[in-house]
Short mmCIF file of C-alpha atoms and ligand atoms in Angstrom, two decimals:
data_model
loop_
_atom_site.label_atom_id
_atom_site.label_comp_id
_atom_site.label_asym_id
_atom_site.label_seq_id
_atom_site.Cartn_x
_atom_site.Cartn_y
_atom_site.Cartn_z
CA MET A 1 110.82 -10.42 -14.81
CA ALA A 2 111.53 -14.72 -15.80
CA LYS A 3 114.45 -14.47 -13.83
CA GLN A 4 113.15 -12.46 -10.68
CA VAL A 5 110.03 -15.59 -10.56
CA VAL A 6 112.62 -17.94 -10.72
CA THR A 7 114.78 -16.74 -7.72
CA THR A 8 111.65 -16.44 -5.99
CA VAL A 9 110.68 -20.16 -6.42
CA CYS A 10 114.18 -21.08 -5.43
CA PHE A 11 114.12 -18.77 -2.49
CA VAL A 12 110.51 -20.12 -1.36
CA LEU A 13 111.71 -23.72 -2.16
CA PHE A 14 114.90 -23.33 -0.27
CA HIS A 15 112.80 -21.66 2.89
CA CYS A 16 110.22 -24.96 2.56
CA ILE A 17 113.39 -27.30 2.74
CA ILE A 18 115.07 -25.28 5.85
CA SER A 19 111.64 -24.96 7.74
CA TYR A 20 111.46 -28.80 7.09
CA TRP A 21 114.87 -29.67 8.34
CA ALA A 22 114.17 -27.24 11.31
CA PHE A 23 111.07 -29.10 11.97
CA MET A 24 112.56 -32.50 11.76
CA SER A 25 115.77 -31.89 13.91
CA SER A 26 113.50 -30.39 16.59
CA CYS A 27 112.64 -33.94 17.47
CA SER A 28 115.71 -34.81 18.34
CA ILE A 29 116.64 -34.17 22.13
CA HIS A 30 119.56 -32.13 21.30
CA SER A 31 117.83 -29.21 19.21
CA SER A 32 116.30 -25.91 20.96
CA THR A 33 114.81 -24.56 18.03
CA LYS A 34 111.30 -25.88 19.15
CA ILE A 35 110.38 -26.97 22.59
CA ILE A 36 108.62 -30.00 22.92
CA ILE A 37 106.39 -30.35 26.12
CA PRO A 38 106.41 -33.84 27.57
CA ASP A 39 102.67 -34.70 27.62
CA ILE A 40 102.72 -35.60 31.16
CA ALA A 41 104.24 -32.28 32.31
CA ARG A 42 100.85 -31.00 33.70
CA TYR A 43 101.52 -33.98 36.53
CA PHE A 44 104.85 -32.95 37.96
CA GLY A 45 103.60 -30.93 41.01
CA THR A 46 105.93 -28.79 42.65
CA LYS A 47 108.33 -29.66 40.04
CA GLY A 48 106.28 -28.15 37.44
CA ARG A 49 107.10 -24.99 35.27
CA TYR A 50 105.05 -21.85 35.75
CA GLU A 51 103.86 -21.81 32.04
CA GLU A 52 102.20 -24.85 32.77
CA VAL A 53 99.50 -22.90 34.56
CA ASN A 54 99.54 -20.07 32.24
CA ALA A 55 99.87 -21.46 28.81
CA TYR A 56 99.77 -17.74 27.23
CA LEU A 57 103.52 -17.06 28.73
CA ILE A 58 104.89 -20.00 26.28
CA ASP A 59 104.33 -17.44 23.37
CA ASP A 60 105.69 -14.56 24.85
CA ILE A 61 106.68 -14.87 28.82
CA LEU A 62 106.20 -10.91 29.13
CA ALA A 63 102.51 -10.87 28.15
CA ILE A 64 99.91 -10.13 30.95
CA ASN A 65 96.21 -11.75 30.39
CA ASN A 66 93.57 -9.64 31.43
CA SER A 67 90.74 -12.19 31.32
CA LEU A 68 92.31 -13.96 34.07
CA VAL A 69 91.59 -11.03 36.58
CA THR A 70 88.84 -9.39 37.99
CA LEU A 71 89.29 -5.53 38.42
CA PRO A 72 86.96 -3.26 40.91
CA SER A 73 85.09 -0.21 39.12
CA SER A 74 87.19 2.12 36.93
CA LYS A 75 86.48 4.73 39.91
CA CYS A 76 89.06 2.62 42.13
CA SER A 77 92.60 3.15 41.95
CA GLU A 78 95.52 0.75 43.30
CA ILE A 79 97.27 1.84 46.54
CA HIS A 80 99.14 -1.31 47.59
CA LEU A 81 100.56 -4.67 46.75
CA THR A 82 102.34 -7.52 48.91
CA VAL A 83 103.52 -10.33 46.77
CA ILE A 84 104.53 -13.85 48.26
CA ILE A 85 106.40 -15.84 45.53
CA ARG A 86 108.19 -19.11 45.95
CA HIS A 87 111.39 -19.16 44.48
CA GLY A 88 112.39 -20.00 40.65
CA THR A 89 113.14 -23.27 39.04
CA ARG A 90 115.82 -25.01 40.79
CA TYR A 91 118.30 -28.23 40.81
CA PRO A 92 117.09 -31.44 42.59
CA THR A 93 117.92 -31.99 46.37
CA ILE A 94 120.84 -34.20 47.06
CA LYS A 95 118.69 -36.48 48.71
CA ASN A 96 116.71 -36.74 45.25
CA ILE A 97 120.13 -36.68 43.01
CA GLN A 98 121.06 -39.75 44.67
CA LYS A 99 117.87 -41.39 43.96
CA MET A 100 118.20 -40.43 40.59
CA ARG A 101 121.95 -41.44 40.14
CA GLU A 102 120.73 -45.39 41.68
CA PHE A 103 117.68 -45.56 39.30
CA HIS A 104 120.37 -44.13 35.89
CA ASP A 105 122.67 -46.98 37.13
CA LEU A 106 120.06 -49.42 37.74
CA VAL A 107 118.63 -48.75 33.93
CA VAL A 108 122.44 -48.77 32.31
CA ARG A 109 123.12 -52.04 34.16
CA GLU A 110 120.26 -54.22 34.13
CA ALA A 111 117.73 -53.25 31.31
CA THR A 112 117.00 -55.15 28.68
CA GLY A 113 113.94 -53.78 27.14
CA ASN A 114 114.16 -52.82 23.23
CA LEU A 115 112.42 -49.28 23.68
CA ASN A 116 113.56 -46.84 22.05
CA CYS A 117 114.06 -44.51 25.09
CA LEU A 118 116.18 -47.39 26.81
CA SER A 119 118.84 -47.05 24.38
CA GLU A 120 118.93 -43.28 24.25
CA ILE A 121 119.33 -43.36 27.84
CA LYS A 122 122.14 -45.71 28.02
CA SER A 123 124.06 -44.73 25.06
CA GLN A 124 123.71 -40.74 24.94
CA TRP A 125 122.24 -39.57 28.25
CA LYS A 126 124.61 -38.46 30.73
CA MET A 127 124.30 -38.73 34.46
CA TRP A 128 125.06 -34.68 35.00
CA TYR A 129 123.41 -33.94 38.23
CA THR A 130 126.19 -33.57 41.08
CA ASP A 131 125.55 -33.50 44.86
CA ASP A 132 126.44 -29.79 44.99
CA MET A 133 124.29 -28.74 42.98
CA ASP A 134 121.96 -29.97 46.00
CA GLY A 135 118.72 -27.19 45.76
CA ARG A 136 120.46 -24.31 44.00
CA LEU A 137 118.50 -21.97 41.57
CA VAL A 138 119.63 -22.68 37.85
CA ASP A 139 119.52 -20.08 35.48
CA GLN A 140 116.13 -20.64 34.24
CA GLY A 141 114.75 -19.99 38.21
CA ARG A 142 116.63 -16.55 37.31
CA GLU A 143 114.72 -15.92 34.12
CA ASP A 144 111.45 -17.05 36.38
CA HIS A 145 111.89 -14.59 38.43
CA ARG A 146 113.13 -11.48 36.14
CA HIS A 147 110.08 -12.26 34.09
CA LEU A 148 107.71 -12.19 37.05
CA ALA A 149 108.99 -8.75 38.24
CA GLN A 150 108.59 -7.43 34.25
CA ARG A 151 105.05 -8.70 34.11
CA LEU A 152 104.26 -7.23 37.84
CA ILE A 153 105.17 -3.77 36.33
CA LYS A 154 102.71 -4.06 33.66
CA TRP A 155 99.99 -5.48 36.17
CA PHE A 156 100.46 -2.41 38.72
CA PRO A 157 102.25 0.42 36.38
CA SER A 158 100.70 2.71 38.93
CA LEU A 159 102.52 1.00 42.12
CA LEU A 160 105.82 -0.51 40.85
CA THR A 161 107.03 2.83 39.82
CA GLU A 162 110.85 4.30 39.64
CA GLU A 163 110.02 6.92 42.07
CA ASN A 164 108.20 4.29 44.74
CA VAL A 165 111.46 2.50 44.58
CA ARG A 166 114.13 5.26 44.34
CA GLN A 167 111.74 6.65 47.75
CA GLY A 168 112.07 3.24 49.72
CA ARG A 169 108.06 2.58 49.12
CA VAL A 170 109.11 -0.86 47.69
CA LYS A 171 110.57 -3.26 50.19
CA LEU A 172 112.03 -7.21 49.19
CA ILE A 173 112.26 -9.46 51.73
CA THR A 174 113.40 -13.15 51.40
CA SER A 175 114.45 -16.54 53.20
CA SER A 176 117.96 -16.83 54.04
CA LYS A 177 117.95 -20.20 51.51
CA HIS A 178 120.66 -19.13 48.56
CA ARG A 179 117.66 -20.20 45.81
CA CYS A 180 115.28 -17.93 47.58
CA VAL A 181 118.43 -14.96 47.94
CA ASN A 182 119.26 -15.44 44.12
CA SER A 183 115.44 -15.48 43.21
CA THR A 184 115.02 -12.24 44.86
CA ILE A 185 118.37 -10.73 43.25
CA ALA A 186 116.55 -11.87 39.97
CA PHE A 187 113.30 -10.33 40.90
CA ARG A 188 115.08 -7.06 41.56
CA GLU A 189 117.17 -6.96 38.48
CA GLY A 190 113.44 -7.92 36.75
CA LEU A 191 112.44 -4.88 38.27
CA MET A 192 115.56 -2.46 37.62
CA LYS A 193 115.38 -3.07 34.09
CA GLY A 194 111.59 -2.98 33.52
CA LEU A 195 111.68 0.55 35.20
CA ARG A 196 115.17 1.85 33.38
CA SER A 197 115.98 2.20 37.38
CA GLU A 198 119.50 2.94 38.92
CA ALA A 199 117.79 3.40 42.61
CA LYS A 200 119.30 0.86 45.20
CA LEU A 201 117.12 -1.73 46.33
CA GLU A 202 118.32 -3.77 49.70
CA LEU A 203 117.03 -7.01 50.35
CA ALA A 204 115.95 -8.02 54.06
CA VAL A 205 116.37 -11.61 55.14
CA ASN A 206 113.93 -12.72 57.51
CA ASP A 207 113.41 -16.45 57.96
CA ALA A 208 110.94 -15.91 60.94
CA LEU A 209 108.57 -14.86 58.28
CA MET A 210 109.19 -16.61 55.12
CA ARG A 211 110.68 -19.71 57.02
CA TYR A 212 108.27 -19.65 59.92
CA PHE A 213 107.98 -23.42 59.44
CA ASP A 214 111.41 -24.09 60.97
CA GLN A 215 110.46 -21.98 63.72
CA CYS A 216 107.18 -23.49 65.06
CA GLU A 217 108.18 -26.27 67.63
CA ARG A 218 104.73 -27.88 67.65
CA PHE A 219 104.92 -28.30 63.79
CA VAL A 220 108.44 -29.66 64.08
CA LYS A 221 107.42 -32.14 66.67
CA GLU A 222 103.85 -33.10 65.54
CA VAL A 223 104.90 -33.12 61.83
CA GLU A 224 108.12 -32.63 60.25
CA ASN A 225 109.96 -35.50 62.77
CA ASN A 226 107.03 -37.58 63.24
CA LYS A 227 106.68 -40.63 60.32
CA SER A 228 103.22 -41.31 61.49
CA ALA A 229 102.43 -37.68 60.51
CA LEU A 230 102.57 -38.89 56.55
CA GLU A 231 101.32 -42.27 57.16
CA GLU A 232 98.69 -41.64 54.27
CA VAL A 233 101.82 -41.07 52.05
CA LYS A 234 103.53 -44.14 52.89
CA ARG A 235 100.07 -46.50 52.36
CA PHE A 236 99.67 -45.02 49.01
CA HIS A 237 103.34 -46.19 48.15
CA GLU A 238 102.76 -49.33 49.40
CA GLY A 239 99.13 -49.67 47.70
CA PRO A 240 97.53 -51.18 44.45
CA GLU A 241 98.18 -47.42 42.38
CA MET A 242 101.75 -47.42 43.05
CA LYS A 243 102.43 -51.08 42.95
CA ARG A 244 100.91 -50.61 39.13
CA VAL A 245 103.24 -48.02 38.11
CA MET A 246 106.14 -50.06 39.71
CA GLU A 247 104.63 -53.38 37.42
CA LYS A 248 104.83 -51.64 34.35
CA MET A 249 108.20 -49.88 34.68
CA ALA A 250 109.40 -53.35 35.37
CA ASP A 251 108.44 -54.26 32.25
CA ARG A 252 108.94 -51.73 29.99
CA LEU A 253 113.01 -51.93 31.22
CA GLU A 254 112.67 -56.12 31.47
CA VAL A 255 113.94 -56.34 35.05
CA PRO A 256 112.97 -58.25 37.82
CA TYR A 257 109.63 -56.64 39.59
CA ALA A 258 111.98 -56.74 42.99
CA SER A 259 114.66 -54.63 40.96
CA ILE A 260 111.72 -51.57 41.07
CA THR A 261 111.01 -49.58 44.22
CA ASP A 262 108.83 -46.61 44.69
CA ASP A 263 112.09 -44.89 44.96
CA SER A 264 112.79 -46.16 41.41
CA VAL A 265 109.29 -44.78 39.92
CA GLU A 266 109.71 -41.52 41.56
CA ALA A 267 113.60 -40.86 40.65
CA GLY A 268 112.36 -41.61 36.87
CA PHE A 269 109.44 -39.32 37.06
CA PHE A 270 111.75 -36.55 38.65
CA LEU A 271 114.49 -36.65 35.66
CA CYS A 272 111.79 -36.61 33.26
CA ALA A 273 110.60 -33.37 35.33
CA TYR A 274 114.23 -31.74 36.15
CA GLU A 275 115.19 -32.30 32.33
CA PHE A 276 112.33 -30.42 31.67
CA ALA A 277 111.97 -27.60 33.99
CA ILE A 278 115.72 -27.01 33.67
CA GLN A 279 116.90 -27.87 30.15
CA LYS A 280 113.44 -27.51 28.47
CA LEU A 281 114.16 -31.22 27.32
CA ASN A 282 111.26 -33.71 26.71
CA SER A 283 114.03 -36.52 27.76
CA PRO A 284 113.59 -39.96 27.09
CA TRP A 285 112.93 -40.62 30.75
CA CYS A 286 109.62 -39.07 29.99
CA GLN A 287 108.55 -42.39 27.68
CA LEU A 288 108.94 -44.43 30.87
CA PHE A 289 105.60 -43.01 31.85
CA ASP A 290 102.05 -43.57 30.58
CA GLU A 291 99.59 -41.01 31.43
CA VAL A 292 97.89 -42.66 34.56
CA ASP A 293 101.63 -43.51 35.71
CA ALA A 294 102.08 -39.87 35.92
CA GLN A 295 98.83 -39.20 37.57
CA VAL A 296 99.61 -41.50 40.59
CA MET A 297 102.92 -40.02 40.75
CA GLU A 298 101.22 -36.60 41.00
CA TYR A 299 98.94 -37.78 43.33
CA ALA A 300 101.58 -39.47 45.66
CA GLY A 301 103.01 -36.00 45.53
CA ASP A 302 100.13 -34.37 46.33
CA LEU A 303 98.98 -36.45 49.23
CA LYS A 304 102.86 -35.56 50.81
CA GLN A 305 101.53 -31.83 50.29
CA TYR A 306 98.56 -32.12 51.72
CA TRP A 307 99.59 -34.03 55.02
CA LYS A 308 102.51 -32.40 55.64
CA ARG A 309 101.57 -28.77 54.52
CA SER A 310 97.96 -28.32 54.40
CA TYR A 311 94.54 -29.57 55.70
CA GLY A 312 96.38 -33.05 56.43
CA HIS A 313 97.12 -31.56 60.24
CA GLU A 314 95.75 -28.34 61.84
CA ILE A 315 99.38 -27.31 63.05
CA ASN A 316 100.45 -27.06 59.30
CA SER A 317 98.31 -24.19 58.52
CA LYS A 318 98.48 -22.43 62.10
CA SER A 319 102.10 -22.65 61.56
CA SER A 320 101.59 -19.77 58.96
CA CYS A 321 99.81 -17.24 61.45
CA ILE A 322 103.04 -15.06 61.95
CA LEU A 323 102.55 -14.30 57.82
CA PHE A 324 98.89 -14.13 58.42
CA HIS A 325 99.29 -11.28 60.74
CA ASP A 326 102.38 -9.95 58.98
CA LEU A 327 99.81 -8.99 55.97
CA PHE A 328 97.10 -7.92 57.43
CA HIS A 329 99.48 -5.53 59.69
CA ARG A 330 100.98 -4.08 56.87
CA LEU A 331 97.24 -3.66 54.98
CA ASP A 332 95.72 -2.30 58.08
CA GLN A 333 98.56 0.40 57.93
CA VAL A 334 98.09 1.23 54.48
CA VAL A 335 93.99 1.41 55.35
CA ALA A 336 95.49 3.49 58.19
CA GLU A 337 97.35 6.01 56.23
CA ILE A 338 94.41 6.35 53.73
CA THR A 339 91.93 7.03 56.19
CA LYS A 340 93.76 10.10 57.76
CA ASN A 341 94.42 11.60 54.53
CA SER A 342 93.06 10.18 51.51
CA ASP A 343 95.61 11.72 49.04
CA ALA A 344 98.33 10.56 51.25
CA ILE A 345 101.39 8.54 49.61
CA VAL A 346 101.36 5.11 50.84
CA SER A 347 104.49 4.50 52.42
CA GLU A 348 104.69 0.93 51.88
CA ALA A 349 103.68 0.43 48.39
CA VAL A 350 104.99 -2.58 47.21
CA THR A 351 106.13 -5.53 49.50
CA VAL A 352 107.93 -8.51 48.09
CA GLN A 353 108.47 -11.69 50.09
CA VAL A 354 110.19 -14.44 48.60
CA GLY A 355 110.04 -18.15 50.15
CA HIS A 356 109.01 -21.64 49.63
CA ALA A 357 106.37 -23.57 48.62
CA GLU A 358 106.27 -24.56 52.01
CA THR A 359 105.29 -20.87 52.66
CA LEU A 360 102.69 -20.41 50.70
CA LEU A 361 100.93 -23.59 51.00
CA PRO A 362 100.00 -23.02 54.68
CA LEU A 363 99.09 -19.62 54.50
CA LEU A 364 96.81 -20.81 51.61
CA THR A 365 95.22 -23.62 53.55
CA LEU A 366 94.60 -21.04 56.38
CA LEU A 367 92.65 -19.06 54.02
CA ASP A 368 90.63 -22.11 53.20
CA LEU A 369 91.60 -22.15 49.82
CA PHE A 370 92.03 -25.30 47.70
CA LYS A 371 90.11 -27.15 50.23
CA ASP A 372 88.27 -30.57 48.76
CA ASP A 373 85.26 -31.43 50.47
CA ILE A 374 86.70 -34.95 51.03
CA PRO A 375 90.37 -34.96 52.27
CA LEU A 376 92.84 -36.52 49.99
CA SER A 377 93.86 -40.33 51.60
CA SER A 378 95.58 -43.28 50.58
CA THR A 379 92.56 -45.02 49.52
CA ASN A 380 90.69 -42.57 47.37
CA PHE A 381 92.88 -41.64 44.35
CA ALA A 382 90.20 -42.78 42.08
CA THR A 383 87.22 -40.51 43.48
CA GLN A 384 89.94 -37.81 43.70
CA HIS A 385 90.51 -37.02 39.95
CA ASN A 386 88.92 -33.75 40.03
CA ARG A 387 90.13 -32.60 43.14
CA ILE A 388 90.86 -28.63 43.27
CA PHE A 389 94.39 -29.80 45.70
CA ARG A 390 96.66 -29.98 42.86
CA SER A 391 100.24 -28.77 43.86
CA GLY A 392 101.06 -28.22 40.22
CA ASN A 393 98.29 -25.47 39.92
CA ILE A 394 99.09 -24.18 43.26
CA VAL A 395 102.79 -24.04 43.59
CA PRO A 396 105.00 -24.32 40.64
CA TYR A 397 107.87 -22.57 40.74
CA ALA A 398 107.62 -18.85 40.91
CA ALA A 399 104.23 -19.50 42.24
CA ASN A 400 102.90 -16.05 43.46
CA LEU A 401 100.09 -14.99 46.11
CA LEU A 402 99.23 -11.38 45.07
CA VAL A 403 97.24 -9.26 47.64
CA VAL A 404 95.96 -5.99 46.21
CA LEU A 405 93.79 -2.85 47.91
CA TYR A 406 92.11 -0.29 46.42
CA LYS A 407 90.75 3.12 47.13
CA CYS A 408 87.07 3.06 45.96
CA PRO A 409 84.35 6.03 46.36
CA GLU A 410 83.01 3.45 48.71
CA GLY A 411 86.04 2.60 50.58
CA ILE A 412 88.83 0.10 50.41
CA ARG A 413 88.62 -2.96 48.56
CA MET A 414 90.64 -6.19 48.49
CA GLY A 415 92.07 -7.82 45.62
CA VAL A 416 93.40 -11.45 45.77
CA ARG A 417 95.40 -13.47 42.90
CA LEU A 418 97.31 -16.50 42.81
CA ASN A 419 100.04 -17.06 39.50
CA GLU A 420 98.44 -14.17 38.40
CA LYS A 421 94.62 -15.14 38.30
CA SER A 422 92.13 -13.84 40.70
CA LEU A 423 90.57 -16.06 43.23
CA THR A 424 87.37 -15.47 45.08
CA LEU A 425 88.07 -16.17 49.15
CA PRO A 426 86.02 -18.78 50.39
CA GLY A 427 82.62 -17.49 52.20
CA LEU A 428 82.92 -14.36 50.08
CA THR A 429 80.76 -13.70 46.90
CA ASP A 430 82.36 -10.80 45.47
CA PRO A 431 85.52 -11.40 43.67
CA VAL A 432 87.20 -7.95 44.96
CA PRO A 433 85.38 -7.31 48.29
CA MET A 434 85.52 -4.57 50.69
CA TYR A 435 88.39 -4.90 52.84
CA GLU A 436 86.34 -4.42 56.24
CA ASP A 437 84.27 -7.61 54.59
CA VAL A 438 87.72 -9.89 54.39
CA LYS A 439 88.31 -8.60 58.04
CA THR A 440 84.63 -10.20 59.50
CA ARG A 441 85.45 -13.00 57.19
CA TYR A 442 88.88 -13.95 58.89
CA SER A 443 87.64 -12.46 62.34
CA THR A 444 88.48 -15.65 64.58
CA LEU A 445 92.32 -15.74 63.17
CA LEU A 446 92.73 -11.94 63.55
CA LYS A 447 91.88 -11.91 67.04
CA GLY A 448 93.70 -15.29 67.63
CA CYS A 449 96.05 -17.32 65.45
CA ASP A 450 98.74 -16.17 67.90
CA GLN A 451 101.92 -17.99 66.86
CA GLU A 452 103.42 -18.14 70.32
CA THR A 453 100.17 -19.82 71.83
CA VAL A 454 99.77 -22.17 68.45
CA CYS A 455 103.28 -23.09 68.21
CA LYS A 456 104.15 -23.70 72.18
CA ILE A 457 104.22 -27.10 73.31
CA ASN A 458 103.04 -27.08 77.28
CA SER A 459 104.71 -30.01 78.64
C1 LIG B 1 94.01 -15.77 28.41
O1 LIG B 1 93.81 -16.51 29.12
C2 LIG B 1 92.23 -16.93 28.20
C3 LIG B 1 91.54 -18.35 29.48
O2 LIG B 1 92.84 -19.31 30.00
C4 LIG B 1 92.53 -17.69 26.97
O3 LIG B 1 91.23 -18.57 26.37
C5 LIG B 1 93.24 -16.83 26.40
O4 LIG B 1 93.50 -17.55 25.03
C6 LIG B 1 94.10 -15.80 27.01
N1 LIG B 1 94.74 -15.09 25.88
C7 LIG B 1 95.78 -14.64 25.48
C8 LIG B 1 96.03 -13.74 24.70
O5 LIG B 1 96.47 -15.40 25.26
C1 LIG B 2 123.47 -17.52 44.38
O1 LIG B 2 123.85 -17.15 45.93
C2 LIG B 2 125.12 -17.83 46.65
C3 LIG B 2 124.89 -17.64 48.04
O2 LIG B 2 123.67 -16.50 48.19
C4 LIG B 2 126.03 -17.11 45.95
O3 LIG B 2 127.22 -18.01 46.23
C5 LIG B 2 126.09 -17.74 44.37
O4 LIG B 2 127.14 -16.91 43.88
C6 LIG B 2 124.68 -17.29 43.60
N1 LIG B 2 124.64 -17.23 42.04
C7 LIG B 2 124.59 -16.99 41.23
C8 LIG B 2 125.07 -17.37 40.19
O5 LIG B 2 124.52 -15.42 41.59
C1 LIG B 3 102.31 -37.99 65.35
O1 LIG B 3 101.20 -38.07 64.21
C2 LIG B 3 100.22 -38.69 64.67
C3 LIG B 3 99.02 -38.80 63.82
O2 LIG B 3 98.77 -37.81 63.28
C4 LIG B 3 99.69 -38.38 65.98
O3 LIG B 3 98.61 -39.27 66.40
C5 LIG B 3 100.59 -38.69 67.00
O4 LIG B 3 100.31 -37.94 68.17
C6 LIG B 3 101.83 -37.81 66.59
N1 LIG B 3 103.19 -37.65 67.38
C7 LIG B 3 103.48 -36.67 68.05
C8 LIG B 3 104.89 -36.87 69.10
O5 LIG B 3 103.19 -35.41 68.34
#
């Protein structure tokens, strides 16, 4: 008896020591026992983790949270789902890898400050990003899509079925970019695993739909290839808030102010964001920014998205007319099938389209979502503190727009979710409105918004 107590005490004690040791070592950047989230992670914008917008996924990546979703009455049943998804977590592009390398070199060569993180960067951190990584999907990005597919099976168990896959009622469409193709392949893996299916499911590449922005001549000329279209972004980079971030950085590194440019602070911020998104590390780079610095960096990123992909210029959203019409055309077809025969099996139950942040943002803008009363500009950082246009909330990695049709006794209803949270379309009060009311709301776009007309340049 006594021996048993002693054994138990020893065991408990041993356990405590082990737990304590595990806790302590988790503070080291090399441990994977517990992930420490950088304090500034919510400011990473388009380089942010999906888990930052849905924190319940941190404990269980396959969880779904019903309290975030509004459903129509239980007399309704789901008849169709369209999902438009951004690719998963990726490596930096070559341009940013080069900026990161330059900043790392500068820190190693010139920084004399005595912050802990500086000695860590100098003695332990290796510049492991290489040019050939250029925007490629990372393992985490594959996981993002596998898991999303598995959650969608839980969300829509009557639509994402083995039967629907086998009968060709589930379609996969992707942008031709390797990160999107590989995301779609990972999505398919998640789907097949979740459904225990061995059916064949091909993916179709369609850049006219998923990279419409390349093919809209007016957008390319007036925004993409036009420096003055992003004048506000440039002004903010030269403005007092950014200057302060640069000075604080120079003070921390103890280098001359002239050594630090907007590119340097951007590179440092990206290093923190990428090390976290790709490797789950709270890297020493993150210590070079306080919260206000991170808010300024976030605003610089949001300004760019705003002027290049969103409300800044009308052509940004109009360039997505082709994707808008593709969506409503499909929904109309589903409604027509059901109207003809209310017991019909819908021929396209689920459509999955994989693209970019640049695919999603203009479409959300066309729908009038996330529109602040006052435009984002180079001079209103302070008053835009509570803006709704936050790219980190809207288009993190694996961001997804879900459009659901329901068959109800009173007719067809439509629900919209962004990142697995219900949205009420602006101008409508019902979170799951009648489909006809949605069409009335967007009637101007449905009658016009013709890609040919919108994108053509009359010379
Ligand atoms: C679901 O989301 C709500 C609102 O964000 C949150 O309060 C709640 O904890 C989440 N539920 C679970 C099970 O995590
Ligand atoms: C990702 O896609 C590219 C091109 O489609 C391919 O060459 C590569 O092998 C893929 N990577 C993985 C790990 O699947
Ligand atoms: C470039 O953008 C500016 C500002 O929006 C605009 O005034 C100008 O017309 C654009 N230039 C071209 C060539 O479209």
